[in-house]
Structures are given as structure tokens and as C-alpha cells.
Amino acid sequence: MTLFRYSILLSCLLLSVGYVTQAQSKQQLHSLLGNMPAKPHERPDTLEKLRIDNGWRYHLKFLAEDSSTLLHTPKDFIYAYLFVPDAAARQKLPGMVAIHQDGSHNYLGYLETAGIAGDADQHYGLELYTRGYIVICPDRFLHNKRRRIANPDTLADVFDKADLAEQHWVGQLLSTGRNFIGKEVYDLMLATDVLMETQGIDRKRIGAVGHSAGGQILPYFMFADRRITAGISSCGVVEQADWFAEDAISKRNLLAVIPSFTLLARTSDFMGRLAPRPLLLTRGLFEWGKENSRQRENSKRHVASTLQLVEESTVAYKAKNVGEHLQTIYFDEEGGRHSFPPGVKAKAFGWLDKYLKTP
């Protein structure tokens, strides 16, 4: 069955059973993100100011959370690269939060989105700067200097040590009424605070883009922070119920679990709440491979899950007469693998410009 026919069939099924997204109240959905600490009120420190082509790159450090005697946790600082075009001195420019991936590159973190290290297709923070955006590339917690291991700033893959430290930190969050996704959202809101105070920023034109785990976080971030007016999730967001199902394509690390999530909501409830704000998803047709029948079947299931997620979320967008604001790019460029290839990126950035480049 083609993707188009599958989409039509699924639409009819959803209508026939009377499916309605946004089943839960906004307050209930917020509660799933867990407790949120009070924001600190400290200005970021500038660790470096570097002249680059047509602008400046700032290396920043700012406090996310103070130390606590409850679990003897240290101060938690966020590191970020901030790109400011020269044009910001003359006119208001749109802003962008670039959210990096993770996996085996947790030792790189924000160096990838800033274009300093890592995979070339992950340099989208720097690339958006060259398109005229003021861009902040924050380091997500559990990455780079924010790994709670010996010598966290070393550019080395010490995955085993880092993995145990990650589980310990998330355990601390869970024991205090918080969770992984909620912590990510909180940190990104702080990064947005910094972006909003940057000279030349147009506060009404702020977007966000994330790949893989960065894209998985994006809808929850946009749900919690309405300052984000458009977003791109590259090979990212998935339905939580599919993620932890017994017959999931792969067994999952518990780090990303949201306690009680499947009892109260679906991921489409969060995505539906973003309407009318524009949201673009990308999904490779063969993110789980295509070398054998099992890989092809897993990739097909992954795409089918995305189709259903989008169909459920579209109900809320159509209810506000903005169905076109929720778009998906299914691609086979570069083998349809889990990536952000040039052609897809060009389409995605063009889509983003349409909503954010016009004052």
C-alpha cells in the first residue's frame, strides 16, 4: 500500500471512530512535564567573542539550576553558542533555537549545531545563521561539558561512563517529581530567554529546529513555550505509546519516559495544542535500514507510526482552519536514512523562511 493510500485510509478510520485530539486539558498536559524549578535571574557570561563571516559568534555560559542540599547536586550550567549577524545592528531579525542530536555523539553536543565538529548535516545552527537568523545553539543536559563524569569537556566517546551518569541524573529528576523531557523543555526555555534579550532580535519571529532526539523534544518545548512560533522536527518526534510498546521496533532506555503519560495523553495531544503555529516533520523512509526484509519492515512501521501521529494531530489544525500549517516530508534522499540531507534541509529551511522571514 502506498503512503498516500495509507494516509487516506487512516483519515477515514479516524473520522469513523470520532477521534478527537487534545483530549486532555492544557493543565493536565503541562503536569506530565513534571515540576519546573524557578528560573534563576543571572545574566550569561561571555566566555569568548569571535569574529566570523558577516557577524559574531559568542560562547556563553549561564545558570540553569542552583546547587541543592536535597540530593547534594551541584550547580547546573548551560553552555551555548550564539550567532549574531551584522545586520542585527540595523534591523530586527528572526531568531532560532537549534537543538542538537544525541546518541553516540553525546560528547559533542552543541558543537555539532554550531558547525564546529561532528556530522556536516548537523550544522544547521550555523547554516541558519548564514540565512540571516540570530541563532542560539544550547548544549542539552547530559552532553559535552554537562556530562557529570570526570573530564566532561574532553572530546571523547566514553559512552559507558556517561550512560550510567545520565541514568543517575534522570533518577534524581524522577525522585523529585520531574522527568527527562521536562528538564529538556526547561533548559530550552532558558536558552530562549537569552535569545530574546539579544540585540536586534524580533521577539515575534522565533523558531526552533531539532534533529533526532532534538526533534523529539521540539513539540513538547513548543507546547510549553509559546514564544516559539514555528518549528522543524527532523527525524525526531515519535508517539510515546509506540516508543515503549512491548512490540516496539527496539527496546528503549527508560531515560525518556514520562511517568503516567500513556494513561493521560498521546503525543498528538501535545502536537495538536501547537495549532495554529506551523510545524514541519521530516521522516526518512528507511531510518531502520533496507538491507534485509526485517529492516525494511521496521522502517515501514516507523513511517506508519508517523503517519498516524500526523493524522491525529491534523484534526486540531483543521479545526482552526490551518491544516496546511502541519506538514511532513517523507524522503528517500541519501537512502532515506536517519539524517538531515541537503535536499530535505533546503525544503525545510525554505518552509521556515516563509513563516519567519516576513515581519
mmCIF file of C-alpha atoms in Angstrom:
data_model
loop_
_atom_site.group_PDB
_atom_site.id
_atom_site.type_symbol
_atom_site.label_atom_id
_atom_site.label_comp_id
_atom_site.label_asym_id
_atom_site.label_seq_id
_atom_site.Cartn_x
_atom_site.Cartn_y
_atom_site.Cartn_z
ATOM 1 C CA MET A 1 0.000 0.000 0.000
ATOM 2 C CA THR A 2 1.418 3.432 -0.935
ATOM 3 C CA LEU A 3 1.968 6.119 1.687
ATOM 4 C CA PHE A 4 -0.781 8.204 0.059
ATOM 5 C CA ARG A 5 -3.365 5.405 0.158
ATOM 6 C CA TYR A 6 -2.378 4.558 3.730
ATOM 7 C CA SER A 7 -2.861 8.196 4.723
ATOM 8 C CA ILE A 8 -6.334 8.359 3.146
ATOM 9 C CA LEU A 9 -7.404 5.083 4.761
ATOM 10 C CA LEU A 10 -6.191 6.254 8.156
ATOM 11 C CA SER A 11 -8.025 9.574 7.794
ATOM 12 C CA CYS A 12 -11.294 7.753 7.114
ATOM 13 C CA LEU A 13 -10.748 5.456 10.083
ATOM 14 C CA LEU A 14 -10.117 8.369 12.442
ATOM 15 C CA LEU A 15 -13.246 10.133 11.244
ATOM 16 C CA SER A 16 -15.350 6.987 11.532
ATOM 17 C CA VAL A 17 -14.454 6.427 15.177
ATOM 18 C CA GLY A 18 -14.859 10.103 16.024
ATOM 19 C CA TYR A 19 -11.252 10.547 17.160
ATOM 20 C CA VAL A 20 -10.589 13.975 18.647
ATOM 21 C CA THR A 21 -7.112 15.143 19.625
ATOM 22 C CA GLN A 22 -6.377 17.437 22.563
ATOM 23 C CA ALA A 23 -8.325 15.028 24.751
ATOM 24 C CA GLN A 24 -6.677 16.361 27.855
ATOM 25 C CA SER A 25 -6.691 19.869 29.243
ATOM 26 C CA LYS A 26 -3.683 22.083 28.828
ATOM 27 C CA GLN A 27 -3.075 21.889 32.584
ATOM 28 C CA GLN A 28 -3.034 18.092 32.523
ATOM 29 C CA LEU A 29 -0.551 18.074 29.680
ATOM 30 C CA HIS A 30 1.659 20.568 31.500
ATOM 31 C CA SER A 31 1.593 18.333 34.562
ATOM 32 C CA LEU A 32 3.087 15.474 32.549
ATOM 33 C CA LEU A 33 6.237 17.537 32.037
ATOM 34 C CA GLY A 34 6.787 17.452 35.793
ATOM 35 C CA ASN A 35 7.759 20.099 38.302
ATOM 36 C CA MET A 36 9.581 23.119 36.914
ATOM 37 C CA PRO A 37 12.118 24.926 39.106
ATOM 38 C CA ALA A 38 12.078 28.687 39.486
ATOM 39 C CA LYS A 39 14.218 30.340 36.844
ATOM 40 C CA PRO A 40 17.465 31.938 38.040
ATOM 41 C CA HIS A 41 17.927 35.615 37.290
ATOM 42 C CA GLU A 42 21.575 35.783 36.319
ATOM 43 C CA ARG A 43 22.954 37.230 33.109
ATOM 44 C CA PRO A 44 25.002 34.887 30.917
ATOM 45 C CA ASP A 45 28.785 35.042 30.996
ATOM 46 C CA THR A 46 30.565 35.514 27.674
ATOM 47 C CA LEU A 47 33.447 33.047 27.520
ATOM 48 C CA GLU A 48 34.520 34.031 24.012
ATOM 49 C CA LYS A 49 33.604 36.534 21.320
ATOM 50 C CA LEU A 50 34.791 35.548 17.857
ATOM 51 C CA ARG A 51 34.525 37.445 14.592
ATOM 52 C CA ILE A 52 33.172 35.218 11.796
ATOM 53 C CA ASP A 53 31.901 35.878 8.280
ATOM 54 C CA ASN A 54 29.216 38.581 8.387
ATOM 55 C CA GLY A 55 28.819 38.585 12.143
ATOM 56 C CA TRP A 56 29.873 37.335 15.560
ATOM 57 C CA ARG A 57 29.880 34.066 17.451
ATOM 58 C CA TYR A 58 29.580 34.236 21.233
ATOM 59 C CA HIS A 59 30.367 31.354 23.568
ATOM 60 C CA LEU A 60 28.064 31.706 26.576
ATOM 61 C CA LYS A 61 27.608 30.112 29.980
ATOM 62 C CA PHE A 62 24.522 30.657 32.114
ATOM 63 C CA LEU A 63 22.982 29.105 35.194
ATOM 64 C CA ALA A 64 20.164 26.613 34.737
ATOM 65 C CA GLU A 65 19.739 25.455 38.324
ATOM 66 C CA ASP A 66 21.453 26.219 41.609
ATOM 67 C CA SER A 67 23.023 23.550 43.776
ATOM 68 C CA SER A 68 20.742 21.664 46.160
ATOM 69 C CA THR A 69 21.298 20.057 49.529
ATOM 70 C CA LEU A 70 18.391 17.645 48.965
ATOM 71 C CA LEU A 71 20.410 15.268 46.793
ATOM 72 C CA HIS A 72 23.723 17.150 47.038
ATOM 73 C CA THR A 73 23.521 18.157 43.389
ATOM 74 C CA PRO A 74 25.956 20.774 42.009
ATOM 75 C CA LYS A 75 25.097 23.919 40.103
ATOM 76 C CA ASP A 76 23.936 23.141 36.599
ATOM 77 C CA PHE A 77 25.198 25.481 33.890
ATOM 78 C CA ILE A 78 24.131 25.638 30.260
ATOM 79 C CA TYR A 79 26.742 26.348 27.608
ATOM 80 C CA ALA A 80 25.666 27.778 24.276
ATOM 81 C CA TYR A 81 26.933 29.334 21.080
ATOM 82 C CA LEU A 82 25.100 32.466 19.973
ATOM 83 C CA PHE A 83 25.405 33.640 16.355
ATOM 84 C CA VAL A 84 24.550 37.271 15.608
ATOM 85 C CA PRO A 85 24.649 38.618 12.024
ATOM 86 C CA ASP A 86 25.982 42.129 11.453
ATOM 87 C CA ALA A 87 22.552 43.023 10.081
ATOM 88 C CA ALA A 88 21.165 42.828 13.633
ATOM 89 C CA ALA A 89 22.696 46.255 14.284
ATOM 90 C CA ARG A 90 20.489 47.758 11.565
ATOM 91 C CA GLN A 91 17.226 45.809 11.652
ATOM 92 C CA LYS A 92 15.168 43.310 13.589
ATOM 93 C CA LEU A 93 15.981 39.711 12.665
ATOM 94 C CA PRO A 94 14.193 36.413 13.312
ATOM 95 C CA GLY A 95 15.659 34.123 15.953
ATOM 96 C CA MET A 96 16.245 30.387 16.101
ATOM 97 C CA VAL A 97 16.870 27.770 18.798
ATOM 98 C CA ALA A 98 18.973 24.959 17.289
ATOM 99 C CA ILE A 99 18.592 21.733 19.297
ATOM 100 C CA HIS A 100 21.291 19.110 18.743
ATOM 101 C CA GLN A 101 21.043 15.320 18.469
ATOM 102 C CA ASP A 102 22.494 12.808 20.936
ATOM 103 C CA GLY A 103 23.235 9.089 20.749
ATOM 104 C CA SER A 104 26.890 8.286 20.203
ATOM 105 C CA HIS A 105 27.606 12.000 19.781
ATOM 106 C CA ASN A 106 26.692 12.996 23.323
ATOM 107 C CA TYR A 107 30.295 14.081 23.818
ATOM 108 C CA LEU A 108 29.892 16.682 21.042
ATOM 109 C CA GLY A 109 26.518 18.178 21.892
ATOM 110 C CA TYR A 110 26.224 21.786 20.790
ATOM 111 C CA LEU A 111 29.478 21.668 18.821
ATOM 112 C CA GLU A 112 27.503 19.991 16.023
ATOM 113 C CA THR A 113 24.724 22.546 15.617
ATOM 114 C CA ALA A 114 27.344 25.314 15.868
ATOM 115 C CA GLY A 115 29.266 23.766 12.961
ATOM 116 C CA ILE A 116 32.441 23.209 14.984
ATOM 117 C CA ALA A 117 32.560 19.398 14.961
ATOM 118 C CA GLY A 118 30.559 16.303 14.062
ATOM 119 C CA ASP A 119 28.425 15.381 11.076
ATOM 120 C CA ALA A 120 28.093 18.006 8.355
ATOM 121 C CA ASP A 121 24.329 17.523 8.099
ATOM 122 C CA GLN A 122 24.035 18.515 11.770
ATOM 123 C CA HIS A 123 25.493 22.023 11.356
ATOM 124 C CA TYR A 124 22.043 23.580 10.973
ATOM 125 C CA GLY A 125 22.566 26.227 13.648
ATOM 126 C CA LEU A 126 25.455 27.734 11.710
ATOM 127 C CA GLU A 127 23.573 27.287 8.438
ATOM 128 C CA LEU A 128 20.541 29.186 9.704
ATOM 129 C CA TYR A 129 22.840 31.993 10.827
ATOM 130 C CA THR A 130 24.101 32.281 7.245
ATOM 131 C CA ARG A 131 20.450 32.622 6.164
ATOM 132 C CA GLY A 132 20.032 35.698 8.354
ATOM 133 C CA TYR A 133 18.795 34.315 11.666
ATOM 134 C CA ILE A 134 20.091 35.107 15.137
ATOM 135 C CA VAL A 135 20.753 31.579 16.377
ATOM 136 C CA ILE A 136 21.389 30.077 19.790
ATOM 137 C CA CYS A 137 22.829 26.554 19.977
ATOM 138 C CA PRO A 138 22.438 25.403 23.593
ATOM 139 C CA ASP A 139 24.110 22.294 24.966
ATOM 140 C CA ARG A 140 21.454 19.878 26.186
ATOM 141 C CA PHE A 141 21.934 18.385 29.620
ATOM 142 C CA LEU A 142 23.867 15.079 29.656
ATOM 143 C CA HIS A 143 26.059 16.303 26.776
ATOM 144 C CA ASN A 144 29.556 17.718 26.311
ATOM 145 C CA LYS A 145 30.572 19.796 29.357
ATOM 146 C CA ARG A 146 27.262 18.970 31.033
ATOM 147 C CA ARG A 147 28.095 15.294 31.423
ATOM 148 C CA ARG A 148 28.590 14.584 35.120
ATOM 149 C CA ILE A 149 31.701 12.499 34.630
ATOM 150 C CA ALA A 150 35.404 13.087 35.165
ATOM 151 C CA ASN A 151 36.757 15.453 32.497
ATOM 152 C CA PRO A 152 33.346 16.053 30.877
ATOM 153 C CA ASP A 153 34.767 18.553 28.394
ATOM 154 C CA THR A 154 37.065 16.017 26.768
ATOM 155 C CA LEU A 155 36.033 15.325 23.192
ATOM 156 C CA ALA A 156 35.987 11.579 23.616
ATOM 157 C CA ASP A 157 33.264 8.982 23.482
ATOM 158 C CA VAL A 158 33.175 7.443 26.962
ATOM 159 C CA PHE A 159 29.653 6.163 26.393
ATOM 160 C CA ASP A 160 29.536 3.553 29.175
ATOM 161 C CA LYS A 161 30.571 6.001 31.890
ATOM 162 C CA ALA A 162 28.371 8.745 30.513
ATOM 163 C CA ASP A 163 25.362 6.411 30.232
ATOM 164 C CA LEU A 164 25.483 5.485 33.919
ATOM 165 C CA ALA A 165 25.881 9.153 34.884
ATOM 166 C CA GLU A 166 22.862 10.001 32.716
ATOM 167 C CA GLN A 167 20.701 7.392 34.413
ATOM 168 C CA HIS A 168 21.780 8.696 37.820
ATOM 169 C CA TRP A 169 20.848 12.282 36.929
ATOM 170 C CA VAL A 170 17.481 11.266 35.491
ATOM 171 C CA GLY A 171 16.882 9.213 38.636
ATOM 172 C CA GLN A 172 17.370 12.403 40.638
ATOM 173 C CA LEU A 173 14.811 14.146 38.439
ATOM 174 C CA LEU A 174 12.251 11.357 38.780
ATOM 175 C CA SER A 175 12.662 11.263 42.556
ATOM 176 C CA THR A 176 11.773 14.958 42.758
ATOM 177 C CA GLY A 177 8.670 14.928 40.549
ATOM 178 C CA ARG A 178 10.476 15.757 37.335
ATOM 179 C CA ASN A 179 11.481 13.897 34.171
ATOM 180 C CA PHE A 180 13.875 13.912 31.237
ATOM 181 C CA ILE A 181 11.577 15.669 28.754
ATOM 182 C CA GLY A 182 10.524 18.285 31.305
ATOM 183 C CA LYS A 183 14.165 19.067 32.118
ATOM 184 C CA GLU A 184 14.938 19.447 28.408
ATOM 185 C CA VAL A 185 11.980 21.800 27.991
ATOM 186 C CA TYR A 186 13.018 23.882 31.000
ATOM 187 C CA ASP A 187 16.588 24.263 29.729
ATOM 188 C CA LEU A 188 15.415 25.249 26.247
ATOM 189 C CA MET A 189 13.131 27.890 27.723
ATOM 190 C CA LEU A 190 16.162 29.375 29.487
ATOM 191 C CA ALA A 191 18.079 29.391 26.202
ATOM 192 C CA THR A 192 15.128 31.167 24.611
ATOM 193 C CA ASP A 193 15.266 33.772 27.387
ATOM 194 C CA VAL A 194 18.868 34.514 26.378
ATOM 195 C CA LEU A 195 17.928 34.673 22.701
ATOM 196 C CA MET A 196 15.080 37.075 23.444
ATOM 197 C CA GLU A 197 17.466 39.516 25.125
ATOM 198 C CA THR A 198 19.872 39.610 22.173
ATOM 199 C CA GLN A 199 20.205 42.956 20.418
ATOM 200 C CA GLY A 200 18.354 43.020 17.117
ATOM 201 C CA ILE A 201 16.027 40.091 17.820
ATOM 202 C CA ASP A 202 12.438 40.223 16.619
ATOM 203 C CA ARG A 203 10.647 38.638 19.557
ATOM 204 C CA LYS A 204 7.607 37.823 17.456
ATOM 205 C CA ARG A 205 9.606 35.704 14.989
ATOM 206 C CA ILE A 206 11.285 32.914 16.947
ATOM 207 C CA GLY A 207 11.648 29.388 15.607
ATOM 208 C CA ALA A 208 13.221 26.117 16.690
ATOM 209 C CA VAL A 209 14.717 23.162 14.858
ATOM 210 C CA GLY A 210 15.988 19.844 16.177
ATOM 211 C CA HIS A 211 17.190 16.551 14.729
ATOM 212 C CA SER A 212 16.646 13.076 16.191
ATOM 213 C CA ALA A 213 16.388 13.452 19.988
ATOM 214 C CA GLY A 214 16.452 17.219 19.469
ATOM 215 C CA GLY A 215 13.433 16.834 17.203
ATOM 216 C CA GLN A 216 11.746 14.511 19.675
ATOM 217 C CA ILE A 217 11.844 17.253 22.315
ATOM 218 C CA LEU A 218 10.679 20.008 19.981
ATOM 219 C CA PRO A 219 6.849 19.608 20.176
ATOM 220 C CA TYR A 220 6.939 19.474 23.984
ATOM 221 C CA PHE A 221 9.155 22.563 24.011
ATOM 222 C CA MET A 222 6.819 24.429 21.665
ATOM 223 C CA PHE A 223 3.835 23.357 23.756
ATOM 224 C CA ALA A 224 5.385 24.814 26.917
ATOM 225 C CA ASP A 225 6.867 27.933 25.306
ATOM 226 C CA ARG A 226 4.505 29.865 23.066
ATOM 227 C CA ARG A 227 7.283 32.256 22.096
ATOM 228 C CA ILE A 228 8.333 29.623 19.552
ATOM 229 C CA THR A 229 6.213 30.494 16.539
ATOM 230 C CA ALA A 230 7.369 27.772 14.111
ATOM 231 C CA GLY A 231 9.352 24.560 14.398
ATOM 232 C CA ILE A 232 11.034 21.733 12.487
ATOM 233 C CA SER A 233 11.413 18.216 13.881
ATOM 234 C CA SER A 234 13.905 16.332 11.707
ATOM 235 C CA CYS A 235 13.598 12.532 12.060
ATOM 236 C CA GLY A 236 12.537 13.252 15.603
ATOM 237 C CA VAL A 237 9.133 13.145 17.237
ATOM 238 C CA VAL A 238 7.509 9.746 17.784
ATOM 239 C CA GLU A 239 4.389 8.569 19.567
ATOM 240 C CA GLN A 240 5.343 7.720 23.162
ATOM 241 C CA ALA A 241 2.893 4.809 23.222
ATOM 242 C CA ASP A 242 4.709 3.250 20.246
ATOM 243 C CA TRP A 243 8.106 4.017 21.763
ATOM 244 C CA PHE A 244 7.521 1.884 24.849
ATOM 245 C CA ALA A 245 5.106 -0.719 23.448
ATOM 246 C CA GLU A 246 6.119 -4.339 24.095
ATOM 247 C CA ASP A 247 6.350 -4.937 20.358
ATOM 248 C CA ALA A 248 8.351 -1.750 19.719
ATOM 249 C CA ILE A 249 10.945 -1.956 16.969
ATOM 250 C CA SER A 250 13.665 -1.733 19.604
ATOM 251 C CA LYS A 251 13.702 -1.888 23.389
ATOM 252 C CA ARG A 252 14.081 1.600 24.844
ATOM 253 C CA ASN A 253 16.153 3.213 27.538
ATOM 254 C CA LEU A 254 13.898 4.444 30.342
ATOM 255 C CA LEU A 255 15.563 7.875 30.378
ATOM 256 C CA ALA A 256 12.967 9.382 28.048
ATOM 257 C CA VAL A 257 9.934 8.020 29.892
ATOM 258 C CA ILE A 258 7.258 10.455 31.038
ATOM 259 C CA PRO A 259 5.550 8.913 34.099
ATOM 260 C CA SER A 260 1.829 8.185 33.562
ATOM 261 C CA PHE A 261 1.991 9.524 30.002
ATOM 262 C CA THR A 262 0.015 6.767 28.274
ATOM 263 C CA LEU A 263 -2.681 6.930 30.953
ATOM 264 C CA LEU A 264 -3.372 10.586 30.272
ATOM 265 C CA ALA A 265 -2.352 11.546 26.751
ATOM 266 C CA ARG A 266 -0.862 10.809 23.385
ATOM 267 C CA THR A 267 1.927 12.710 21.709
ATOM 268 C CA SER A 268 -0.662 14.028 19.253
ATOM 269 C CA ASP A 269 -2.365 15.821 22.151
ATOM 270 C CA PHE A 270 0.771 17.923 22.556
ATOM 271 C CA MET A 271 1.213 18.428 18.819
ATOM 272 C CA GLY A 272 -2.435 19.359 18.354
ATOM 273 C CA ARG A 273 -2.082 22.030 21.008
ATOM 274 C CA LEU A 274 0.536 23.757 18.857
ATOM 275 C CA ALA A 275 -2.094 24.819 16.315
ATOM 276 C CA PRO A 276 -2.155 27.271 14.627
ATOM 277 C CA ARG A 277 1.649 27.554 14.905
ATOM 278 C CA PRO A 278 3.431 25.983 11.899
ATOM 279 C CA LEU A 279 5.174 22.644 12.468
ATOM 280 C CA LEU A 280 7.157 20.611 9.940
ATOM 281 C CA LEU A 281 8.234 16.993 10.447
ATOM 282 C CA THR A 282 10.698 15.034 8.337
ATOM 283 C CA ARG A 283 10.867 11.252 8.220
ATOM 284 C CA GLY A 284 13.286 9.060 6.297
ATOM 285 C CA LEU A 285 11.607 6.143 4.546
ATOM 286 C CA PHE A 286 14.340 3.767 5.669
ATOM 287 C CA GLU A 287 15.540 5.046 9.042
ATOM 288 C CA TRP A 288 15.722 1.460 10.291
ATOM 289 C CA GLY A 289 17.571 0.326 7.181
ATOM 290 C CA LYS A 290 16.636 -1.524 3.993
ATOM 291 C CA GLU A 291 19.330 -4.162 3.639
ATOM 292 C CA ASN A 292 17.004 -7.030 4.534
ATOM 293 C CA SER A 293 13.300 -7.745 4.974
ATOM 294 C CA ARG A 294 13.352 -7.110 8.716
ATOM 295 C CA GLN A 295 14.960 -3.703 8.338
ATOM 296 C CA ARG A 296 12.506 -2.771 5.597
ATOM 297 C CA GLU A 297 9.549 -3.865 7.730
ATOM 298 C CA ASN A 298 10.835 -1.890 10.735
ATOM 299 C CA SER A 299 11.297 1.189 8.559
ATOM 300 C CA LYS A 300 7.761 0.755 7.217
ATOM 301 C CA ARG A 301 6.372 0.547 10.759
ATOM 302 C CA HIS A 302 8.284 3.694 11.718
ATOM 303 C CA VAL A 303 6.755 5.600 8.809
ATOM 304 C CA ALA A 304 3.281 4.232 9.585
ATOM 305 C CA SER A 305 3.569 5.440 13.181
ATOM 306 C CA THR A 306 4.468 8.916 11.921
ATOM 307 C CA LEU A 307 1.541 8.909 9.503
ATOM 308 C CA GLN A 308 -0.846 8.130 12.343
ATOM 309 C CA LEU A 309 0.708 10.738 14.634
ATOM 310 C CA VAL A 310 0.343 13.405 11.959
ATOM 311 C CA GLU A 311 -3.230 12.384 11.104
ATOM 312 C CA GLU A 312 -4.276 12.589 14.747
ATOM 313 C CA SER A 313 -2.586 15.970 15.199
ATOM 314 C CA THR A 314 -4.012 17.369 11.964
ATOM 315 C CA VAL A 315 -7.533 17.209 13.418
ATOM 316 C CA ALA A 316 -6.712 20.128 15.723
ATOM 317 C CA TYR A 317 -5.046 22.111 12.929
ATOM 318 C CA LYS A 318 -8.018 21.638 10.613
ATOM 319 C CA ALA A 319 -10.374 22.670 13.409
ATOM 320 C CA LYS A 320 -8.613 26.049 13.323
ATOM 321 C CA ASN A 321 -8.650 26.129 9.513
ATOM 322 C CA VAL A 322 -4.867 25.897 9.285
ATOM 323 C CA GLY A 323 -4.409 22.288 8.199
ATOM 324 C CA GLU A 324 -1.601 23.391 5.889
ATOM 325 C CA HIS A 325 0.434 24.574 8.897
ATOM 326 C CA LEU A 326 1.248 20.972 9.820
ATOM 327 C CA GLN A 327 3.430 19.422 7.137
ATOM 328 C CA THR A 328 5.560 16.287 6.763
ATOM 329 C CA ILE A 329 8.396 15.494 4.368
ATOM 330 C CA TYR A 330 8.879 11.759 3.756
ATOM 331 C CA PHE A 331 12.188 11.279 1.973
ATOM 332 C CA ASP A 332 14.452 8.697 0.381
ATOM 333 C CA GLU A 333 17.348 11.100 -0.247
ATOM 334 C CA GLU A 334 20.654 9.546 0.828
ATOM 335 C CA GLY A 335 18.871 6.232 1.175
ATOM 336 C CA GLY A 336 16.133 7.617 3.425
ATOM 337 C CA ARG A 337 18.369 7.094 6.440
ATOM 338 C CA HIS A 338 18.175 8.850 9.821
ATOM 339 C CA SER A 339 19.719 12.148 8.696
ATOM 340 C CA PHE A 340 19.073 15.733 7.633
ATOM 341 C CA PRO A 341 20.214 15.593 3.983
ATOM 342 C CA PRO A 342 20.812 18.723 1.846
ATOM 343 C CA GLY A 343 17.692 18.482 -0.314
ATOM 344 C CA VAL A 344 15.375 17.928 2.638
ATOM 345 C CA LYS A 345 17.123 20.665 4.572
ATOM 346 C CA ALA A 346 16.712 23.129 1.694
ATOM 347 C CA LYS A 347 12.958 22.439 1.581
ATOM 348 C CA ALA A 348 12.668 22.671 5.367
ATOM 349 C CA PHE A 349 14.572 25.943 5.591
ATOM 350 C CA GLY A 350 12.548 27.410 2.725
ATOM 351 C CA TRP A 351 9.379 26.433 4.587
ATOM 352 C CA LEU A 352 10.744 28.089 7.736
ATOM 353 C CA ASP A 353 11.657 31.290 5.887
ATOM 354 C CA LYS A 354 8.074 31.559 4.638
ATOM 355 C CA TYR A 355 6.802 31.924 8.192
ATOM 356 C CA LEU A 356 9.666 33.742 9.904
ATOM 357 C CA LYS A 357 11.363 35.955 7.321
ATOM 358 C CA THR A 358 8.369 38.282 6.863
ATOM 359 C CA PRO A 359 7.998 40.823 9.727
#
